[in-house]
Short mmCIF file of C-alpha atoms and ligand atoms in Angstrom, two decimals:
data_model
loop_
_atom_site.label_atom_id
_atom_site.label_comp_id
_atom_site.label_asym_id
_atom_site.label_seq_id
_atom_site.Cartn_x
_atom_site.Cartn_y
_atom_site.Cartn_z
CA MET A 1 -41.70 -49.40 -31.07
CA LYS A 2 -39.83 -46.13 -30.64
CA LYS A 3 -40.55 -44.83 -34.15
CA TYR A 4 -41.77 -45.94 -37.57
CA THR A 5 -39.64 -44.33 -40.22
CA GLU A 6 -38.75 -47.57 -42.00
CA ILE A 7 -40.06 -51.13 -42.23
CA GLN A 8 -37.08 -52.36 -40.21
CA ASP A 9 -38.56 -50.60 -37.15
CA ILE A 10 -41.19 -53.35 -36.88
CA PRO A 11 -39.71 -56.02 -34.60
CA ASN A 12 -41.79 -58.85 -36.11
CA ILE A 13 -43.76 -58.25 -39.29
CA GLN A 14 -45.89 -61.38 -39.07
CA ASP A 15 -46.95 -60.41 -35.54
CA ALA A 16 -47.74 -56.85 -36.68
CA ILE A 17 -49.92 -58.17 -39.53
CA LYS A 18 -51.79 -60.47 -37.14
CA GLU A 19 -52.26 -57.64 -34.68
CA ALA A 20 -53.59 -55.34 -37.42
CA ILE A 21 -56.13 -57.99 -38.48
CA LEU A 22 -57.29 -58.25 -34.84
CA LEU A 23 -57.58 -54.45 -34.59
CA LYS A 24 -59.72 -54.50 -37.73
CA MET A 25 -62.14 -56.89 -35.99
CA ASP A 26 -62.42 -54.60 -32.94
CA PRO A 27 -61.07 -51.12 -33.83
CA PHE A 28 -62.06 -49.47 -30.54
CA GLU A 29 -60.57 -52.09 -28.19
CA TYR A 30 -57.71 -49.75 -27.21
CA LYS A 31 -59.79 -46.57 -27.05
CA GLU A 32 -58.21 -45.68 -23.67
CA LEU A 33 -54.59 -46.13 -24.80
CA GLY A 34 -54.35 -42.80 -26.60
CA LYS A 35 -56.39 -40.77 -24.15
CA ASN A 36 -54.88 -37.28 -23.66
CA LYS A 37 -52.20 -38.08 -26.24
CA THR A 38 -51.83 -35.96 -29.38
CA LEU A 39 -50.69 -36.91 -32.85
CA VAL A 40 -49.43 -34.00 -34.96
CA MET A 41 -49.35 -34.72 -38.67
CA LEU A 42 -47.11 -32.55 -40.86
CA PHE A 43 -47.71 -32.46 -44.59
CA PHE A 44 -45.15 -31.04 -46.99
CA ASN A 45 -47.19 -32.64 -49.82
CA ALA A 46 -50.73 -33.56 -50.82
CA SER A 47 -52.53 -36.44 -49.16
CA LEU A 48 -55.91 -38.13 -49.18
CA ARG A 49 -55.63 -41.70 -47.81
CA THR A 50 -52.64 -41.14 -45.60
CA ARG A 51 -54.15 -38.14 -43.89
CA LEU A 52 -57.60 -39.60 -43.31
CA SER A 53 -56.56 -43.17 -42.45
CA THR A 54 -53.84 -42.07 -40.03
CA GLU A 55 -56.22 -39.63 -38.35
CA LYS A 56 -58.87 -42.33 -38.15
CA ALA A 57 -56.36 -44.81 -36.69
CA ALA A 58 -55.31 -42.27 -34.04
CA LYS A 59 -58.95 -41.53 -33.16
CA ASN A 60 -59.75 -45.24 -32.91
CA LEU A 61 -57.05 -45.32 -30.21
CA GLY A 62 -58.60 -42.31 -28.46
CA MET A 63 -55.88 -39.82 -29.52
CA ASP A 64 -56.34 -36.17 -30.40
CA VAL A 65 -55.06 -35.21 -33.84
CA MET A 66 -53.74 -31.94 -35.27
CA SER A 67 -52.69 -31.56 -38.90
CA LEU A 68 -50.54 -28.87 -40.43
CA ASN A 69 -49.92 -28.28 -44.11
CA VAL A 70 -46.36 -27.14 -43.63
CA ASN A 71 -46.35 -25.10 -46.84
CA GLU A 72 -48.90 -22.82 -45.18
CA ALA A 73 -46.58 -22.31 -42.17
CA TRP A 74 -43.15 -20.61 -42.10
CA GLN A 75 -40.74 -21.85 -44.71
CA LEU A 76 -38.27 -24.12 -42.91
CA GLU A 77 -34.49 -24.10 -43.11
CA PHE A 78 -32.74 -27.49 -42.89
CA ASP A 79 -29.07 -26.63 -43.46
CA ASP A 80 -26.76 -26.04 -40.52
CA GLY A 81 -25.04 -22.72 -40.11
CA THR A 82 -26.94 -20.95 -42.90
CA ILE A 83 -27.23 -17.19 -42.85
CA MET A 84 -31.01 -17.08 -43.04
CA ASP A 85 -31.34 -13.85 -44.98
CA ALA A 86 -33.30 -15.32 -47.91
CA ASN A 87 -36.59 -17.27 -48.08
CA THR A 88 -36.49 -19.53 -45.03
CA SER A 89 -37.98 -18.03 -41.85
CA GLU A 90 -37.54 -20.75 -39.24
CA HIS A 91 -34.98 -23.49 -38.69
CA VAL A 92 -36.16 -27.07 -38.27
CA LYS A 93 -34.16 -27.12 -35.00
CA GLU A 94 -36.69 -24.80 -33.37
CA ALA A 95 -39.71 -26.02 -35.34
CA ALA A 96 -39.26 -29.71 -34.43
CA GLN A 97 -38.68 -28.89 -30.75
CA VAL A 98 -41.67 -26.56 -30.69
CA ILE A 99 -43.99 -29.09 -32.33
CA SER A 100 -42.77 -31.65 -29.78
CA GLN A 101 -44.23 -29.42 -27.03
CA TYR A 102 -47.69 -29.99 -28.49
CA ALA A 103 -47.35 -33.58 -29.68
CA ASP A 104 -46.78 -37.05 -28.24
CA VAL A 105 -46.14 -38.45 -31.72
CA ILE A 106 -45.22 -36.56 -34.91
CA ALA A 107 -45.98 -37.94 -38.37
CA VAL A 108 -44.28 -36.42 -41.42
CA ARG A 109 -44.93 -36.54 -45.17
CA ALA A 110 -42.06 -35.17 -47.27
CA PHE A 111 -41.65 -36.26 -50.90
CA PRO A 112 -38.33 -36.09 -52.77
CA SER A 113 -37.38 -33.24 -55.10
CA LEU A 114 -36.48 -35.85 -57.77
CA LYS A 115 -33.79 -33.37 -58.84
CA ASP A 116 -30.98 -33.68 -56.30
CA LYS A 117 -30.40 -37.42 -55.82
CA ALA A 118 -27.88 -37.17 -52.98
CA LYS A 119 -30.07 -34.75 -51.06
CA ASP A 120 -33.19 -36.89 -51.55
CA GLN A 121 -31.33 -40.07 -50.57
CA SER A 122 -30.11 -38.35 -47.41
CA GLU A 123 -33.75 -38.07 -46.22
CA TYR A 124 -32.81 -34.74 -44.67
CA ILE A 125 -36.39 -33.67 -43.89
CA LEU A 126 -37.43 -36.87 -42.10
CA LYS A 127 -34.01 -37.20 -40.44
CA SER A 128 -34.07 -33.59 -39.20
CA PHE A 129 -37.36 -34.25 -37.44
CA GLU A 130 -35.91 -37.47 -36.00
CA LYS A 131 -32.90 -35.54 -34.78
CA TYR A 132 -34.53 -32.47 -33.26
CA ALA A 133 -37.99 -33.66 -32.19
CA THR A 134 -38.22 -35.07 -28.69
CA VAL A 135 -41.12 -37.44 -29.46
CA PRO A 136 -41.44 -40.51 -31.77
CA ILE A 137 -41.60 -39.94 -35.55
CA ILE A 138 -43.78 -41.75 -38.09
CA ASN A 139 -43.01 -41.68 -41.81
CA MET A 140 -46.10 -40.86 -43.91
CA GLU A 141 -44.04 -41.17 -47.15
CA SER A 142 -40.60 -39.72 -47.30
CA ALA A 143 -38.16 -39.24 -50.18
CA THR A 144 -37.33 -42.95 -50.42
CA ALA A 145 -39.93 -44.90 -48.44
CA HIS A 146 -43.63 -45.32 -47.70
CA PRO A 147 -43.62 -47.89 -44.88
CA LEU A 148 -47.27 -47.40 -43.82
CA GLN A 149 -48.39 -48.24 -47.35
CA ALA A 150 -46.16 -51.33 -47.46
CA LEU A 151 -47.58 -52.57 -44.16
CA ALA A 152 -51.14 -52.11 -45.46
CA ASP A 153 -50.15 -54.03 -48.59
CA ALA A 154 -48.68 -56.87 -46.53
CA ILE A 155 -51.92 -57.05 -44.52
CA THR A 156 -53.97 -57.11 -47.75
CA ILE A 157 -51.93 -59.92 -49.30
CA THR A 158 -52.08 -61.94 -46.07
CA GLU A 159 -55.86 -61.57 -45.88
CA LEU A 160 -56.53 -62.40 -49.52
CA THR A 161 -54.03 -65.10 -50.40
CA GLU A 162 -55.39 -68.53 -51.12
CA LYS A 163 -51.90 -70.01 -51.26
CA LYS A 164 -49.24 -70.53 -48.62
CA VAL A 165 -46.64 -68.93 -50.89
CA PRO A 166 -48.34 -66.67 -53.44
CA LYS A 167 -46.53 -65.20 -56.44
CA VAL A 168 -46.36 -61.41 -56.21
CA VAL A 169 -45.21 -59.22 -59.10
CA LEU A 170 -44.29 -55.54 -58.91
CA SER A 171 -44.90 -54.13 -62.39
CA TRP A 172 -43.78 -50.66 -63.51
CA ALA A 173 -46.35 -48.59 -65.43
CA PRO A 174 -46.12 -45.46 -67.53
CA HIS A 175 -47.03 -42.05 -66.07
CA PRO A 176 -46.90 -38.50 -67.46
CA LYS A 177 -45.26 -37.08 -64.31
CA ALA A 178 -42.01 -37.88 -62.53
CA LEU A 179 -43.03 -39.87 -59.43
CA PRO A 180 -40.99 -41.01 -56.44
CA GLN A 181 -39.55 -44.53 -56.04
CA ALA A 182 -40.80 -44.57 -52.42
CA VAL A 183 -43.85 -46.83 -52.79
CA ALA A 184 -41.99 -49.35 -54.95
CA ASN A 185 -38.99 -49.30 -52.59
CA SER A 186 -41.06 -50.06 -49.51
CA PHE A 187 -43.17 -52.68 -51.28
CA ALA A 188 -40.00 -54.42 -52.50
CA THR A 189 -38.50 -54.29 -49.01
CA MET A 190 -41.67 -55.67 -47.46
CA MET A 191 -42.06 -58.52 -49.97
CA GLN A 192 -38.53 -59.71 -49.14
CA GLU A 193 -39.72 -60.08 -45.54
CA MET A 194 -42.81 -62.09 -46.51
CA ASP A 195 -43.34 -65.71 -47.48
CA VAL A 196 -44.00 -64.94 -51.15
CA GLU A 197 -42.39 -65.56 -54.53
CA PHE A 198 -41.49 -62.01 -55.55
CA VAL A 199 -40.57 -60.77 -59.04
CA ILE A 200 -40.08 -57.22 -60.35
CA THR A 201 -40.74 -56.20 -63.96
CA HIS A 202 -39.90 -52.85 -65.58
CA PRO A 203 -38.31 -51.51 -68.76
CA GLU A 204 -34.54 -51.91 -68.92
CA GLY A 205 -32.86 -48.98 -67.22
CA TYR A 206 -35.66 -48.51 -64.70
CA GLU A 207 -33.91 -50.48 -61.95
CA LEU A 208 -34.70 -49.38 -58.42
CA ASP A 209 -31.91 -48.89 -55.89
CA PRO A 210 -30.02 -52.23 -55.92
CA GLU A 211 -29.47 -51.90 -52.17
CA ILE A 212 -33.23 -52.29 -51.86
CA THR A 213 -33.97 -54.90 -54.54
CA LYS A 214 -30.92 -57.02 -53.59
CA ASN A 215 -31.42 -60.49 -55.13
CA VAL A 216 -35.04 -60.09 -56.22
CA PRO A 217 -35.39 -61.41 -59.78
CA ILE A 218 -35.91 -58.65 -62.35
CA VAL A 219 -37.64 -59.84 -65.52
CA TYR A 220 -37.77 -57.22 -68.28
CA ASP A 221 -40.48 -59.11 -70.19
CA GLN A 222 -43.67 -58.11 -68.38
CA LYS A 223 -45.71 -61.03 -69.71
CA GLU A 224 -43.08 -63.52 -68.70
CA ALA A 225 -42.76 -61.94 -65.25
CA MET A 226 -46.51 -62.13 -64.68
CA ARG A 227 -46.93 -65.79 -65.57
CA ASN A 228 -48.99 -67.52 -62.83
CA ALA A 229 -49.01 -64.37 -60.68
CA ASP A 230 -51.46 -64.23 -57.77
CA PHE A 231 -50.98 -60.53 -57.02
CA VAL A 232 -49.79 -57.84 -59.43
CA TYR A 233 -48.79 -54.55 -57.81
CA VAL A 234 -48.66 -51.84 -60.45
CA LYS A 235 -46.76 -48.61 -59.82
CA ASN A 236 -44.92 -46.00 -61.77
CA TRP A 237 -41.62 -44.62 -60.59
CA SER A 238 -39.31 -42.18 -62.28
CA ASN A 239 -35.84 -43.29 -63.30
CA PHE A 240 -33.44 -43.92 -60.43
CA LYS A 241 -30.17 -43.94 -62.40
CA GLU A 242 -31.01 -40.96 -64.63
CA TYR A 243 -32.42 -39.54 -61.47
CA GLY A 244 -36.02 -38.30 -61.57
CA GLN A 245 -36.32 -38.46 -65.34
CA VAL A 246 -39.27 -39.79 -67.34
CA LEU A 247 -37.45 -41.74 -70.05
CA ASN A 248 -40.24 -44.13 -70.97
CA THR A 249 -43.95 -43.50 -71.47
CA ASN A 250 -44.57 -46.59 -73.59
CA PRO A 251 -48.31 -47.36 -73.21
CA SER A 252 -47.67 -51.07 -73.76
CA TRP A 253 -46.65 -51.22 -70.07
CA MET A 254 -50.19 -50.23 -68.96
CA MET A 255 -51.96 -53.01 -67.01
CA THR A 256 -54.85 -54.57 -68.89
CA GLN A 257 -57.46 -57.21 -68.10
CA GLU A 258 -55.88 -59.47 -70.69
CA LYS A 259 -52.41 -59.28 -69.12
CA LEU A 260 -53.70 -59.58 -65.57
CA GLY A 261 -55.27 -63.01 -66.13
CA ASN A 262 -56.65 -64.28 -62.81
CA ALA A 263 -54.32 -62.26 -60.59
CA LYS A 264 -55.47 -59.66 -58.10
CA PHE A 265 -54.65 -56.07 -59.02
CA MET A 266 -52.98 -53.85 -56.42
CA HIS A 267 -52.12 -50.14 -56.45
CA CYS A 268 -51.51 -47.66 -53.62
CA LEU A 269 -53.67 -44.94 -55.26
CA PRO A 270 -54.05 -42.29 -56.55
CA VAL A 271 -54.03 -43.93 -59.96
CA ARG A 272 -54.29 -42.49 -63.48
CA ARG A 273 -57.01 -44.44 -65.25
CA ASN A 274 -56.17 -45.70 -68.73
CA VAL A 275 -52.54 -44.63 -68.34
CA VAL A 276 -51.34 -46.86 -65.50
CA VAL A 277 -54.22 -49.34 -65.68
CA GLU A 278 -57.27 -49.69 -67.88
CA ASP A 279 -60.79 -49.09 -66.55
CA ALA A 280 -61.76 -52.74 -67.00
CA VAL A 281 -59.20 -53.79 -64.37
CA LEU A 282 -59.99 -51.11 -61.79
CA ASP A 283 -63.72 -51.73 -62.17
CA SER A 284 -63.41 -55.50 -61.88
CA GLU A 285 -63.66 -57.78 -58.85
CA GLN A 286 -59.96 -58.52 -59.21
CA SER A 287 -59.02 -55.02 -58.13
CA VAL A 288 -58.26 -54.88 -54.40
CA VAL A 289 -57.29 -51.20 -54.26
CA ILE A 290 -60.18 -50.25 -51.95
CA LYS A 291 -59.29 -53.07 -49.56
CA GLN A 292 -55.69 -51.79 -49.55
CA ALA A 293 -56.95 -48.29 -48.75
CA ASN A 294 -59.07 -49.67 -45.90
CA ASN A 295 -56.04 -51.48 -44.50
CA ARG A 296 -54.14 -48.19 -44.33
CA THR A 297 -56.16 -47.48 -41.16
CA PHE A 298 -55.13 -50.71 -39.46
CA ALA A 299 -51.51 -50.41 -40.57
CA ALA A 300 -51.39 -46.95 -38.99
CA GLN A 301 -53.30 -48.19 -35.95
CA VAL A 302 -50.93 -51.07 -35.21
CA VAL A 303 -47.97 -48.70 -35.55
CA LEU A 304 -49.53 -46.03 -33.30
CA LYS A 305 -50.59 -48.65 -30.76
CA ASN A 306 -47.06 -50.01 -30.49
CA ILE A 307 -45.57 -46.52 -30.23
CA LEU A 308 -48.10 -45.48 -27.57
CA GLU A 309 -47.27 -48.61 -25.58
CA SER A 310 -43.59 -47.60 -25.59
CA LEU A 311 -44.14 -44.02 -24.35
C1 SN0 B 1 -47.23 -40.35 -55.01
C2 SN0 B 1 -46.12 -41.35 -55.30
O1 SN0 B 1 -45.23 -41.54 -54.43
O2 SN0 B 1 -46.11 -41.96 -56.36
C3 SN0 B 1 -48.01 -40.77 -53.80
C4 SN0 B 1 -48.48 -42.17 -53.76
C5 SN0 B 1 -49.09 -42.58 -52.46
N1 SN0 B 1 -48.11 -40.28 -56.15
C6 SN0 B 1 -48.30 -39.18 -56.86
O3 SN0 B 1 -47.69 -38.17 -56.58
C7 SN0 B 1 -49.31 -39.21 -58.01
C8 SN0 B 1 -49.51 -37.85 -58.60
C9 SN0 B 1 -50.31 -37.84 -59.90
O4 SN0 B 1 -50.48 -36.73 -60.39
O5 SN0 B 1 -50.73 -38.86 -60.44
#
């Protein structure tokens, strides 16, 4: 693999899932592979799981890791030909090339503004690093995608399913803040690559990008959508059409024990208790959120392993 900025970079998802499950059984098997190789992780936004699990994955492979909270560095310019006489001190052209002198792989987290749709959809931050860096790039959640999370979720479903073709539901939930569509986008993309029956439920008007959801059935009645579900992935996203707006905070969309039935509850975390999901669900055996978080390490590790093997 030459990069991992989108799910489509994985040549064979089933093979990647199998490989991740093997890595989980023997995490230090490839301890020599990353020797004298450095991962630089760049954070434009907050992180808990992504930062620690990606660092752990790199260290399991014997890599060195350096992290930079970019907001504590020079403010970067991304536009071409700008007269830089205002707030930006350094152009991404230099920054990405400079970081490439210290790194064998660069991982980037850059959330969307949720204000300028065209700019967010252009993925200009991630794409600038792809363009100007001279080493492979990993997406640690960009404006429109979170492919490491989706891979961890695919591993989790594969490990836990008791059926050959489980029913998986992506259910929107209310949230006080405007959140990105990234996690939902990547989960929806991944489920279309898996042998699952996949349904999306959300309030009318909360459609994700139709280029991502394609022919996935959208059922506006949450209860109806969740009938006989094996896995229910709950996630808020802000409105895609009325871009970045919070148009619905209806608490009836919160996931409850009663609605969940016998399904397993999934969420990428962090999660707002008793807004997105009630305590009873998160504290029950049906919640697999900690298993998902554990699988973040092996998702990152399989990606790093395949990138290291291509260097
Ligand atoms: C991010 C999101 O994309 O939804 C990261 C998820 C991995 N989530 C948040 O920003 C939650 C913030 C909050 O205050 O609840």
